[in-house]
Coordinates of C-alpha atoms and ligand atoms in Angstrom, one line a residue:
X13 CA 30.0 199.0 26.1
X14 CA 33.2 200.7 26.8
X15 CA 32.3 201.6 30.4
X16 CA 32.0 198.0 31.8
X17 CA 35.6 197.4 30.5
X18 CA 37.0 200.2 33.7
X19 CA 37.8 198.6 36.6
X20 CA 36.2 198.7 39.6
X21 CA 35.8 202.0 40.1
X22 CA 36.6 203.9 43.9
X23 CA 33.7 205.0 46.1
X24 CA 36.3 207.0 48.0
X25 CA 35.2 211.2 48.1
X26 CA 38.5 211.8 47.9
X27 CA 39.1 210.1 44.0
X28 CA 36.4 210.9 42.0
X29 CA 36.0 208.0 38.9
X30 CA 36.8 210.1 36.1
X31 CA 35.5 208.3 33.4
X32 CA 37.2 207.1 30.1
X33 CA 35.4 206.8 27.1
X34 CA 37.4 204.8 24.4
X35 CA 35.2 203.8 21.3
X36 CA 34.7 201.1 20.1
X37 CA 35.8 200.2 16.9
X38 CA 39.4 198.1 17.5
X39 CA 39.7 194.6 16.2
X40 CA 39.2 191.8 18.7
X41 CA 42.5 189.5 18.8
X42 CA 41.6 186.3 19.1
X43 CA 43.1 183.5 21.7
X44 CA 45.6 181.2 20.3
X45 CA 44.8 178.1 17.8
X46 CA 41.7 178.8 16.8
X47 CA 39.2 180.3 14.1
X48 CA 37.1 183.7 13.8
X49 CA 33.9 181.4 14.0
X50 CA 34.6 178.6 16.3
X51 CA 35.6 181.6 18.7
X52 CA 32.4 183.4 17.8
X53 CA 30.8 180.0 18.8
X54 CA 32.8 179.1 22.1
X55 CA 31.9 183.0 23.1
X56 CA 28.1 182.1 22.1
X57 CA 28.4 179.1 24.3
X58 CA 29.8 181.3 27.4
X59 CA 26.8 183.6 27.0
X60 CA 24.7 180.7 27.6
X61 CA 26.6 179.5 30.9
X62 CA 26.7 183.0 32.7
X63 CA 24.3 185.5 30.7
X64 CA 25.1 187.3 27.8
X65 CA 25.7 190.5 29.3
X66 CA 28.4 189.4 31.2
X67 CA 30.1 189.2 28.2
X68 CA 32.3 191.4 26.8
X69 CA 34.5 191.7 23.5
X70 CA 37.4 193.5 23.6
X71 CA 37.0 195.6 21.0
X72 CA 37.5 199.2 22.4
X73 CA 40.2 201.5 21.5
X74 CA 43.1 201.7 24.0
X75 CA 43.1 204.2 26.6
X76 CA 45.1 204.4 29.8
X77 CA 43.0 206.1 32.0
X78 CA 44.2 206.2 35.3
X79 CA 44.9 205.2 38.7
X80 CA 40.9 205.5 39.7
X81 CA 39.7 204.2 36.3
X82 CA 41.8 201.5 34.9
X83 CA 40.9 199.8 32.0
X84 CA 40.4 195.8 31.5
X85 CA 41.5 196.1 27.5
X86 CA 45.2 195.8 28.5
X87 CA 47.9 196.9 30.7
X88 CA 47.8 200.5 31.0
X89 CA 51.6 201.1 32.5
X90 CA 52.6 199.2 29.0
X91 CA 56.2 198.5 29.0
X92 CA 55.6 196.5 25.1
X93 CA 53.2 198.0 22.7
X94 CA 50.4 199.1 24.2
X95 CA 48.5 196.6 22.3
X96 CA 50.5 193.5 22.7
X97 CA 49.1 192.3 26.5
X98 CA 45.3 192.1 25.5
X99 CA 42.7 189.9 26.3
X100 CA 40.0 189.4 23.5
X101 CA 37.0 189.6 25.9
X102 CA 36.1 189.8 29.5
X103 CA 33.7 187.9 31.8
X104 CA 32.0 188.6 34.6
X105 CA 31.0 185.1 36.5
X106 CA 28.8 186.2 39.9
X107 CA 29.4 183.2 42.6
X108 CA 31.9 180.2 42.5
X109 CA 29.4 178.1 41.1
X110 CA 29.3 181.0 37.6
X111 CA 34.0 180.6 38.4
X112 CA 33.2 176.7 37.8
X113 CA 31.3 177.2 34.6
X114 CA 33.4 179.8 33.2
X115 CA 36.6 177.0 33.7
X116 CA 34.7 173.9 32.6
X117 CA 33.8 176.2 29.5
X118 CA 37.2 177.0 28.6
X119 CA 38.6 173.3 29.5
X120 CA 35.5 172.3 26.8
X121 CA 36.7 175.1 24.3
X122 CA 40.6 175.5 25.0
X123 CA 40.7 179.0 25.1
X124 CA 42.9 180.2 28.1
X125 CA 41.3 182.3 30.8
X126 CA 43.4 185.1 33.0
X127 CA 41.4 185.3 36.3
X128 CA 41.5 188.6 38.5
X129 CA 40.1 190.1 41.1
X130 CA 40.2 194.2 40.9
X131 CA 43.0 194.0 37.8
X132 CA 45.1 196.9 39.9
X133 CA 48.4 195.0 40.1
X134 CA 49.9 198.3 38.2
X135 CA 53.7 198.2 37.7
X136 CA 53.4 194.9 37.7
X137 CA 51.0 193.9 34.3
X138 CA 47.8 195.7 35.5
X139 CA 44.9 193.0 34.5
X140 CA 46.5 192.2 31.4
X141 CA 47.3 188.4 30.5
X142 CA 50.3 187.2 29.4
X143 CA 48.9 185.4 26.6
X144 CA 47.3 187.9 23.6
X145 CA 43.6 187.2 22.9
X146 CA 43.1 185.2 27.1
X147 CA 40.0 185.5 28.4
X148 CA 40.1 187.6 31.4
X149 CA 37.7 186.3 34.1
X150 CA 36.9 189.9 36.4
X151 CA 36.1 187.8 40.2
X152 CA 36.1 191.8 41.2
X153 CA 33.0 192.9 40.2
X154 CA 30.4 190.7 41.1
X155 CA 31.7 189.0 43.8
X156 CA 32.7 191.9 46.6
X157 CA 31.5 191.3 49.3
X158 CA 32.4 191.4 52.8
X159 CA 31.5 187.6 54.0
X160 CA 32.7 188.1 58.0
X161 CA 34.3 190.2 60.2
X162 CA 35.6 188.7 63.6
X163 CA 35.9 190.7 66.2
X164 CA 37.2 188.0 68.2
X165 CA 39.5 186.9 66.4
X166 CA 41.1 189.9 63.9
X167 CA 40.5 188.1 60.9
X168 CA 37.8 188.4 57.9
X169 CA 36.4 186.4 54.9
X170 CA 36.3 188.4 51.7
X171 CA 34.9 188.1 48.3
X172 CA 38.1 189.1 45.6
X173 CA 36.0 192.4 44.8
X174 CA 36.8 193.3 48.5
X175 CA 39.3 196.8 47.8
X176 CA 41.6 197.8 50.8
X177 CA 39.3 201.4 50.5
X178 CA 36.0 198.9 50.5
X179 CA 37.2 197.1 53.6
X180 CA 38.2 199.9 55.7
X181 CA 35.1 201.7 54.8
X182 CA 33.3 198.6 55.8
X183 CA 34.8 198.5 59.4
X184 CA 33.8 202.0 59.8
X185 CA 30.2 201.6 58.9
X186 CA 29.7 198.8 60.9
X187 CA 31.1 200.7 63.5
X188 CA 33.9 197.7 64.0
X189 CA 36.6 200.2 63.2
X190 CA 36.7 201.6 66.5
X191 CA 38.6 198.2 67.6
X192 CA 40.2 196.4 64.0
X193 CA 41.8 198.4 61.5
X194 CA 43.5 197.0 58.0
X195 CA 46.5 196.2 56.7
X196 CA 47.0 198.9 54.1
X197 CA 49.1 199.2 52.0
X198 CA 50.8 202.6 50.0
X199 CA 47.2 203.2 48.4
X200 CA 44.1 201.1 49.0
X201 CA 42.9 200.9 45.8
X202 CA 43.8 197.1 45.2
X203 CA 42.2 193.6 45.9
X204 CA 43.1 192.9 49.4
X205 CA 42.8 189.0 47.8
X206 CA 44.8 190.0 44.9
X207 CA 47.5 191.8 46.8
X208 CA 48.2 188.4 49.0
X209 CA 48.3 186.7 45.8
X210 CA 51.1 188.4 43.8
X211 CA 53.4 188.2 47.5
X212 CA 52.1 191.4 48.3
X213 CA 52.7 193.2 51.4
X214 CA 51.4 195.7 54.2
X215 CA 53.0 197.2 56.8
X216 CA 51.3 197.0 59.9
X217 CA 50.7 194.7 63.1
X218 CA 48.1 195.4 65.9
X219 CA 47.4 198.3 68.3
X220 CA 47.9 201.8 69.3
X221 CA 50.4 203.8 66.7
X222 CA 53.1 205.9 67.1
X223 CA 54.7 206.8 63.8
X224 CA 58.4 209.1 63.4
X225 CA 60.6 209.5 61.1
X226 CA 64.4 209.9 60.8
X227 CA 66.9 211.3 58.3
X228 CA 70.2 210.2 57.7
X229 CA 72.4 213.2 55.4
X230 CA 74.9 211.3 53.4
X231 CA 74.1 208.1 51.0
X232 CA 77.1 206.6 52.6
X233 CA 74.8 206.5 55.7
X234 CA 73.5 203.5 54.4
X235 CA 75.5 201.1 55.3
X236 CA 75.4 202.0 59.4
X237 CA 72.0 202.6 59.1
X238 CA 71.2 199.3 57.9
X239 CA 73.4 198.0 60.4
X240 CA 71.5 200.1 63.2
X241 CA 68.4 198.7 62.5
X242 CA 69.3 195.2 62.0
X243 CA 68.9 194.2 65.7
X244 CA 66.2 196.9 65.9
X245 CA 64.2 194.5 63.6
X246 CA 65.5 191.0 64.5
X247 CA 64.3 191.8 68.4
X248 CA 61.4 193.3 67.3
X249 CA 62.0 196.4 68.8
X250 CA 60.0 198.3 65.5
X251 CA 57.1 195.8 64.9
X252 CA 55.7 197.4 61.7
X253 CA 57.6 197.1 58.1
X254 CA 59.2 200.8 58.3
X255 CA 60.9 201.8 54.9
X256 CA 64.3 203.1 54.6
X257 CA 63.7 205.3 51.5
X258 CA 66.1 207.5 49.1
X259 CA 65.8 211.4 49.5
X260 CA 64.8 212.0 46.0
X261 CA 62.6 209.1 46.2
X262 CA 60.8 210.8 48.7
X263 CA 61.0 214.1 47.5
X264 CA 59.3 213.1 44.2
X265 CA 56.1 213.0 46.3
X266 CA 56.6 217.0 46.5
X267 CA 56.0 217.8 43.5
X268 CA 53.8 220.7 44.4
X269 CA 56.1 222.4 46.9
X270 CA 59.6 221.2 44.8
X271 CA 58.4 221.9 41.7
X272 CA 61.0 223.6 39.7
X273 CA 63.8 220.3 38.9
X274 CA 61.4 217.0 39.3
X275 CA 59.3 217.3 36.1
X276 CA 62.4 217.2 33.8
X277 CA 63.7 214.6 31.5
X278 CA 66.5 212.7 32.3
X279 CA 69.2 212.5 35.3
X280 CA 68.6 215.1 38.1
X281 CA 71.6 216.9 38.3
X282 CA 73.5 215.6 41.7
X283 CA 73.6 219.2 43.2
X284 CA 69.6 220.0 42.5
X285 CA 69.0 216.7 43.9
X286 CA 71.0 217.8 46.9
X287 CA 69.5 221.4 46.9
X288 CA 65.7 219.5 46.7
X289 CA 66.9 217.5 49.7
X290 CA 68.1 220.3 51.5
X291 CA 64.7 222.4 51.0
X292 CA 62.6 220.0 52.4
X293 CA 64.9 218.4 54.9
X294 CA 64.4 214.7 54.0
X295 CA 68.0 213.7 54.5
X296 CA 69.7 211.6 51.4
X297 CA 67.9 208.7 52.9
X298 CA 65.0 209.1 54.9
X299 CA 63.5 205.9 57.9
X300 CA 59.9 206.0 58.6
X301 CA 58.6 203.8 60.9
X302 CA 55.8 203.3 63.9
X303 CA 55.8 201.9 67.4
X304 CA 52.9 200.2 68.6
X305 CA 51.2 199.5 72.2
X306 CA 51.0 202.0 74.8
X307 CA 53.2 204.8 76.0
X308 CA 54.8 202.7 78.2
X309 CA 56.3 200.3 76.1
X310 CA 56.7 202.8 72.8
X311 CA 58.3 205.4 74.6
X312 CA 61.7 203.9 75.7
X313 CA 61.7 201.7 72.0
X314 CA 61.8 205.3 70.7
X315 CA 64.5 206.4 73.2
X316 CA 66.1 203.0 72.2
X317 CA 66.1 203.2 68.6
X318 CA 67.1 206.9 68.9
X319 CA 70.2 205.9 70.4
X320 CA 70.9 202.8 68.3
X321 CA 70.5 205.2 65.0
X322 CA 72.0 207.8 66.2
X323 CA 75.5 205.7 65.1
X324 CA 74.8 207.7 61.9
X325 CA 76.6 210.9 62.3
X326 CA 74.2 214.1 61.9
X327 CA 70.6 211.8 61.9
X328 CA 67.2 213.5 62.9
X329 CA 64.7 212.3 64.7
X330 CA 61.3 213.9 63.9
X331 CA 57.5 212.5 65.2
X332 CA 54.7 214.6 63.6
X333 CA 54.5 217.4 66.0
X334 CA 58.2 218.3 64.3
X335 CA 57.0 218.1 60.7
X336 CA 55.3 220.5 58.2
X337 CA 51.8 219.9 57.4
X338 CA 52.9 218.5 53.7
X339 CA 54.6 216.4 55.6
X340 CA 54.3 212.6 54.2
X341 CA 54.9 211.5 58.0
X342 CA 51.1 212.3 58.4
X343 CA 50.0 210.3 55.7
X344 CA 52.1 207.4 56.9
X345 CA 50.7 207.6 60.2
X346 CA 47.4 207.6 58.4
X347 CA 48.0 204.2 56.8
X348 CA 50.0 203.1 59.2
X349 CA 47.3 203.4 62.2
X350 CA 45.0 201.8 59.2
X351 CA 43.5 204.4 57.2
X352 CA 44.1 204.4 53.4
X353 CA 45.6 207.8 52.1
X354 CA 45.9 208.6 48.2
X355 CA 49.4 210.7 49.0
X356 CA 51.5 207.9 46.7
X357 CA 49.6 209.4 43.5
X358 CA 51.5 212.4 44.0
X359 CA 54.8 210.9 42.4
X360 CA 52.7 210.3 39.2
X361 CA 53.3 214.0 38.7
X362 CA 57.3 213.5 38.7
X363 CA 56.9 213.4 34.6
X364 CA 54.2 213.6 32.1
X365 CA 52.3 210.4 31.1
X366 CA 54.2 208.5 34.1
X367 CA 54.4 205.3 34.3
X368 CA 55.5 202.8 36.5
X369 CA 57.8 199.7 36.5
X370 CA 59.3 197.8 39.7
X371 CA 62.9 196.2 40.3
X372 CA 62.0 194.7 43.5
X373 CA 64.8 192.4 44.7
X374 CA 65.4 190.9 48.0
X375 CA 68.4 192.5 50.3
X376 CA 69.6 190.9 53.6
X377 CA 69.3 193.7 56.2
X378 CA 72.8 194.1 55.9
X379 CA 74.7 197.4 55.2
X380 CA 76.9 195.7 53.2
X381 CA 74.3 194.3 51.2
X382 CA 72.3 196.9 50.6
X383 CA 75.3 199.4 49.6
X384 CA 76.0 196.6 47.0
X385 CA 72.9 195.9 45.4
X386 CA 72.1 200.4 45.7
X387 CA 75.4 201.1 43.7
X388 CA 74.6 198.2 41.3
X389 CA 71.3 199.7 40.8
X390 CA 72.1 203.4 40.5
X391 CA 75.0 202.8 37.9
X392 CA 72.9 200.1 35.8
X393 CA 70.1 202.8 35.8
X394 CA 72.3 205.9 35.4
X395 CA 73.8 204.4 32.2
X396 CA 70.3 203.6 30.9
X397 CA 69.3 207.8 31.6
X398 CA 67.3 207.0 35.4
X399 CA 67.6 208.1 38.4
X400 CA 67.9 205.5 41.2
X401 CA 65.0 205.8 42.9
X402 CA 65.2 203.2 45.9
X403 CA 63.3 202.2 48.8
X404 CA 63.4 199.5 51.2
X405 CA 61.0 197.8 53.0
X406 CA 62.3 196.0 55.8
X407 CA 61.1 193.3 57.2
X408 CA 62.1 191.0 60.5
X409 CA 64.4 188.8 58.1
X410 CA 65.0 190.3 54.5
X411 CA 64.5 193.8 53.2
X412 CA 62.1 194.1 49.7
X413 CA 64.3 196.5 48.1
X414 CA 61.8 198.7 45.6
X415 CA 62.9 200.8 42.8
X416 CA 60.8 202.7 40.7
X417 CA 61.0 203.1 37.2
X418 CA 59.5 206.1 36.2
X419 CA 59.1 207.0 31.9
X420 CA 57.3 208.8 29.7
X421 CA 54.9 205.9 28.2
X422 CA 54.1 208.7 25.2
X423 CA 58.2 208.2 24.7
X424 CA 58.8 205.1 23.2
X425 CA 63.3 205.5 23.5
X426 CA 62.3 206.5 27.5
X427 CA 60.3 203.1 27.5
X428 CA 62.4 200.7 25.4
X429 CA 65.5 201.9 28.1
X430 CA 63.7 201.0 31.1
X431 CA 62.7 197.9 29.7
X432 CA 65.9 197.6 28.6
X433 CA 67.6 198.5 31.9
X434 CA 65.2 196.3 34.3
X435 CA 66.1 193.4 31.7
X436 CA 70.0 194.0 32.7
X437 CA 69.7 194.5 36.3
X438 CA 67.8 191.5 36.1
X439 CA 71.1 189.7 35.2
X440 CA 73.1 191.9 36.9
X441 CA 71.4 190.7 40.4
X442 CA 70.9 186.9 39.2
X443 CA 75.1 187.4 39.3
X444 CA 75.1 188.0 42.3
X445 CA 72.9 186.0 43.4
X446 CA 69.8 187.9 43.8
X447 CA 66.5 187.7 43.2
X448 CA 63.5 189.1 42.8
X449 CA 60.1 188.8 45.1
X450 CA 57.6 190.1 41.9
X451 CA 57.9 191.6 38.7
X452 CA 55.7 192.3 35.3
X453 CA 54.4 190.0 33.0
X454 CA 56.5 190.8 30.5
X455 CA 59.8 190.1 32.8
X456 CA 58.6 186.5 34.2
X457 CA 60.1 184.4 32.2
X458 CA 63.3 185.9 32.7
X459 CA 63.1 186.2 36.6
X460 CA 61.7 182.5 36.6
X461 CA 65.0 181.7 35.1
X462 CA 67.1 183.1 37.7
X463 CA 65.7 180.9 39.6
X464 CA 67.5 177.7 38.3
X465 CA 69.2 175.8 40.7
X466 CA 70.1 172.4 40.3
X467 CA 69.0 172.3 36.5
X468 CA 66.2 174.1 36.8
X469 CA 64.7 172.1 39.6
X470 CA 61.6 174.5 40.7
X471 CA 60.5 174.8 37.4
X472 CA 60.6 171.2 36.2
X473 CA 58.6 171.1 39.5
X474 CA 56.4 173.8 38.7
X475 CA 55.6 171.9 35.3
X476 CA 54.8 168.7 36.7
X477 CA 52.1 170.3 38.9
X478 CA 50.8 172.2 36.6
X479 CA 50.5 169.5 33.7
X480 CA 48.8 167.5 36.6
X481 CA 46.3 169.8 37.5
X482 CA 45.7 171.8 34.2
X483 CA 46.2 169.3 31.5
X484 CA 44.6 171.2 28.7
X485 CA 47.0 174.8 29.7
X486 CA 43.8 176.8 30.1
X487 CA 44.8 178.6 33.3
X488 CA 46.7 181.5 33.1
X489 CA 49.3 180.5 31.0
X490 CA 52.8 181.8 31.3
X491 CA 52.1 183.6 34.8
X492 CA 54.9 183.9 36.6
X493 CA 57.1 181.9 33.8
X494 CA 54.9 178.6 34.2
X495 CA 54.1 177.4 30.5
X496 CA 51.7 174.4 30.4
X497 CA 52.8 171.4 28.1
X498 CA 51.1 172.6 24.7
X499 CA 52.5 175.9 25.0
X500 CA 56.2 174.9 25.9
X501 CA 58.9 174.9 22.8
X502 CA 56.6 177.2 20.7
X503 CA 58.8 180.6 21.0
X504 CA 56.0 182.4 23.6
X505 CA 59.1 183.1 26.7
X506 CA 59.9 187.0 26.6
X507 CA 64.0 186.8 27.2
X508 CA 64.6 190.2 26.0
X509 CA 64.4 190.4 22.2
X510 CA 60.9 191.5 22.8
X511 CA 59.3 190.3 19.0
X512 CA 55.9 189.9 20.6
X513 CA 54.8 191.7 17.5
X514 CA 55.8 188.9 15.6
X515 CA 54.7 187.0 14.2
X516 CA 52.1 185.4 16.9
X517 CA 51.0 188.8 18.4
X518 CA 49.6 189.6 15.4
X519 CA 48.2 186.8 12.7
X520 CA 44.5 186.4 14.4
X521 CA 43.8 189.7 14.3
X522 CA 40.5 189.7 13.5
X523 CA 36.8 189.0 14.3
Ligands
EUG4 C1 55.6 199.6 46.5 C2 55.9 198.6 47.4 C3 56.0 197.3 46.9 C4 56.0 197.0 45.6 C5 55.7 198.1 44.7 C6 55.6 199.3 45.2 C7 55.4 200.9 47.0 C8 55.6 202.0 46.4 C9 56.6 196.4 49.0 O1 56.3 196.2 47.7 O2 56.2 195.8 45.1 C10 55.5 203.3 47.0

């Protein structure tokens, strides 16, 4: 039943569910310490507690689909083997009382279970568990509901099902979006849920919107500009998260009107890259942000911030009256003001068969900072064959400093270098005392380890709490570097010599 393994799929006119249609005919790898037929029983047994057709083997061949149809058989922006993060069936419990049954099964049977809500967390692991053969337990598809909107009070109770799209599209039906809008973030896809589980973030507040833009020409800019905005975002002068982004980050969003350098292999050559930036006029790094509340206020914080960035010789100022249609400025007043926008797909035209990987550590919104952990990047990746392609988010206190990884999954040298080259920078920000806010499953117990202070204090924390409240190791284990008690010693942490082919990936695979 290859269809019920897709994710949620999106209502939204705009991204039709193209439909993948894997066969079925792959072996089933099964969980950890255990047997074909006391498997074939504990699955028997789960039938029983939630119905059996909200059951599912994994036993379809692996396809990646896409951003509208993602599959549940494994992570489909791979960064292993494209078989090694697989579950060996899915489960779809309908109400908490089906999520209690589903756990006191797998307590009774040992197998571990990988909740998730809409499995989008792409870049990051997808749906895919961190241990081969988990049972993923899809909270998405049954339970999405829309519980409670207050009016009153901006807030709403959700089901994990509820999408960004699905909740927006609820406020307009119910005609509520006339006075709330969400929080979106770049596309609207995701579990709202899920999104503020991984530390996820949007980038809006409340209230009437504004949005501009401004360019800065050199990358040497950075530094003042950082510096500009510093007090701009300590006195909450720009109340939204705006994003300071690269040029040629921006620009690979173009692809239709750039076309002619972004879809090759390797390093853009410094001069296209400057000739791309040129032609559309982004600058080398490029601010958006939005003002909120009404004329009277936003007007003299624009005048203000105009002024304070205007410290970086030759900026721009542009608001949307200034820009091109193509312009992403409308599409970030779009989800700015609340209103999810699909524009973000666009860079997954930059090469063919992209996929994507994030090295998302934490700045200080400092120009010094930021220079240092930019040139860290750019040389780590430019000696690894990638183009630093670097955004940050800033925030009232810290900046998330995004950079995408962008390969070829179809090339396995592109691939083993970015793993390779997220695995040094990695190191290379731990050194300096950096670390990350999120990364993939494959990369968490190395980022957990950065975190190590006072011999490993958080984690031996981390362990006690989790022996305490999941003695047998059922839940999710390994997320985010945690290993419960019966898995700890036993060679399952990824550090970098990547052998999950061997030899536990591989000798259950059967069924
Ligand atoms: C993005 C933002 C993130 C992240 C991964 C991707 C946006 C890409 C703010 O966090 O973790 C356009």
């Amino acid at each position: 039943m290859f269809d019920s393994l897709v994710s949620t799929a999106d209502a939204h006119p705009e991204s039709p569910f193209r439909l993948i249609k894997p066969q079925n005919n792959r072996p089933v790898v099964l969980p950890p310490n255990t047997t074909e037929p006391a498997f074939q029983a504990a699955l028997e047994d789960l039938r029983g507690e939630i119905g059996a057709e909200w059951v599912k083997v994994n036993d379809i061949d692996l396809v990646d689909g896409d951003y509208h149809a993602v599959p549940l058989s494994h992570d489909s922006y791979h960064i292993l083997e494209q078989d090694d993060l697989v579950p060996s069936a899915v489960c779809w419990p309908e109400n908490t009382e089906g999520v209690s049954r589903v756990v006191k099964w797998a307590n009774k049977h040992s197998v571990p279970i990988w909740p998730i809500s809409i499995g989008r967390n792409l870049g990051y692991g997808g749906s895919a568990p961190r241990v081969r053969g988990s049972v993923i337990v899809d909270l998405g598809r049954r339970m999405n509901r829309v519980l409670d909107v207050s009016e009153k009070n901006a807030t709403c109770l959700i089901e994990p099902g509820v999408q960004y799209l699905s909740l927006y599209e609820h406020l307009q039906k119910t005609g509520l979006g006339d006075r709330l809008w969400i929080d979106v973030p770049d596309l609207p896809g995701g579990s709202v849920m899920g999104n503020a589980l991984d530390r996820g973030v949007g980038y809006t507040p409340h209230g009437g919107i504004r949005p501009f833009m401004a360019t800065f020409p050199k990358e040497e800019d950075l530094a003042t500009a950082v510096d500009a905005l510093r007090p701009l975002m300590l006195q909450k002068v720009i109340g939204n998260v705006p994003c300071l982004r690269l040029g040629l980050q921006d620009a690979t969003m173009y692809h239709k009107k750039t076309e002619f350098p972004l879809r090759e292999r390797g390093l853009v050559d410094r001069k296209k890259s400057q000739k791309i930036i040129d032609n559309l006029g982004t600058g080398a790094w490029v601010f958006y942000a939005a003002l909120y509340g009404p004329d009277e206020i936003t007007q003299p914080k624009f005048d203000l911030i105009k002024k304070s960035l205007s410290v970086v010789p030759g900026a721009k100022f542009y608001e949307r009256k200034d820009v091109s249609p193509e312009s992403y400025l409308h599409d970030y007043a779009k989800f700015t003001a609340g209103i999810p926008t699909w524009r973000e797909l666009d860079r997954m035209e930059y090469i063919p068969n992209a996929s994507h990987l994030f090295f998302a550590p934490i700045s200080a919104i400092d120009g010094e900072d930021a220079v240092r952990q930019a040139k860290m990047c750019r040389e780590r990746m430019e000696e690894y064959g990638f183009d630093y392609l670097g955004t940050f988010f800033i925030g009232h206190r810290e900046m998330h400093h995004v950079i995408s990884f962008m390969y070829d999954k179809t090339d396995l040298d592109m691939k083993r270098r970015a793993l390779a080259c997220i695995r040094a920078l990695i190191d290379d920000a731990a050194m300096i005392g950096v670390g990350e806010y999120r990364t993939h499953l494959a990369l968490q117990d190395q980022v957990a380890g950065t975190y190590n202070w006072n011999d490993n204090a958080v984690m031996r924390l981390n362990e006690k709490l989790k022996d305490a409240m999941d003695p047998n190791g059922i839940l999710q284990p390994g997320r985010s570097g945690i290993w419960p008690k019966v898995y700890r010693g036993q060679g399952w942490e990824l550090r970098g010599e990547e052998k999950v082919s061997d030899p536990k990936k591989r000798e259950m695979d059967v069924l």
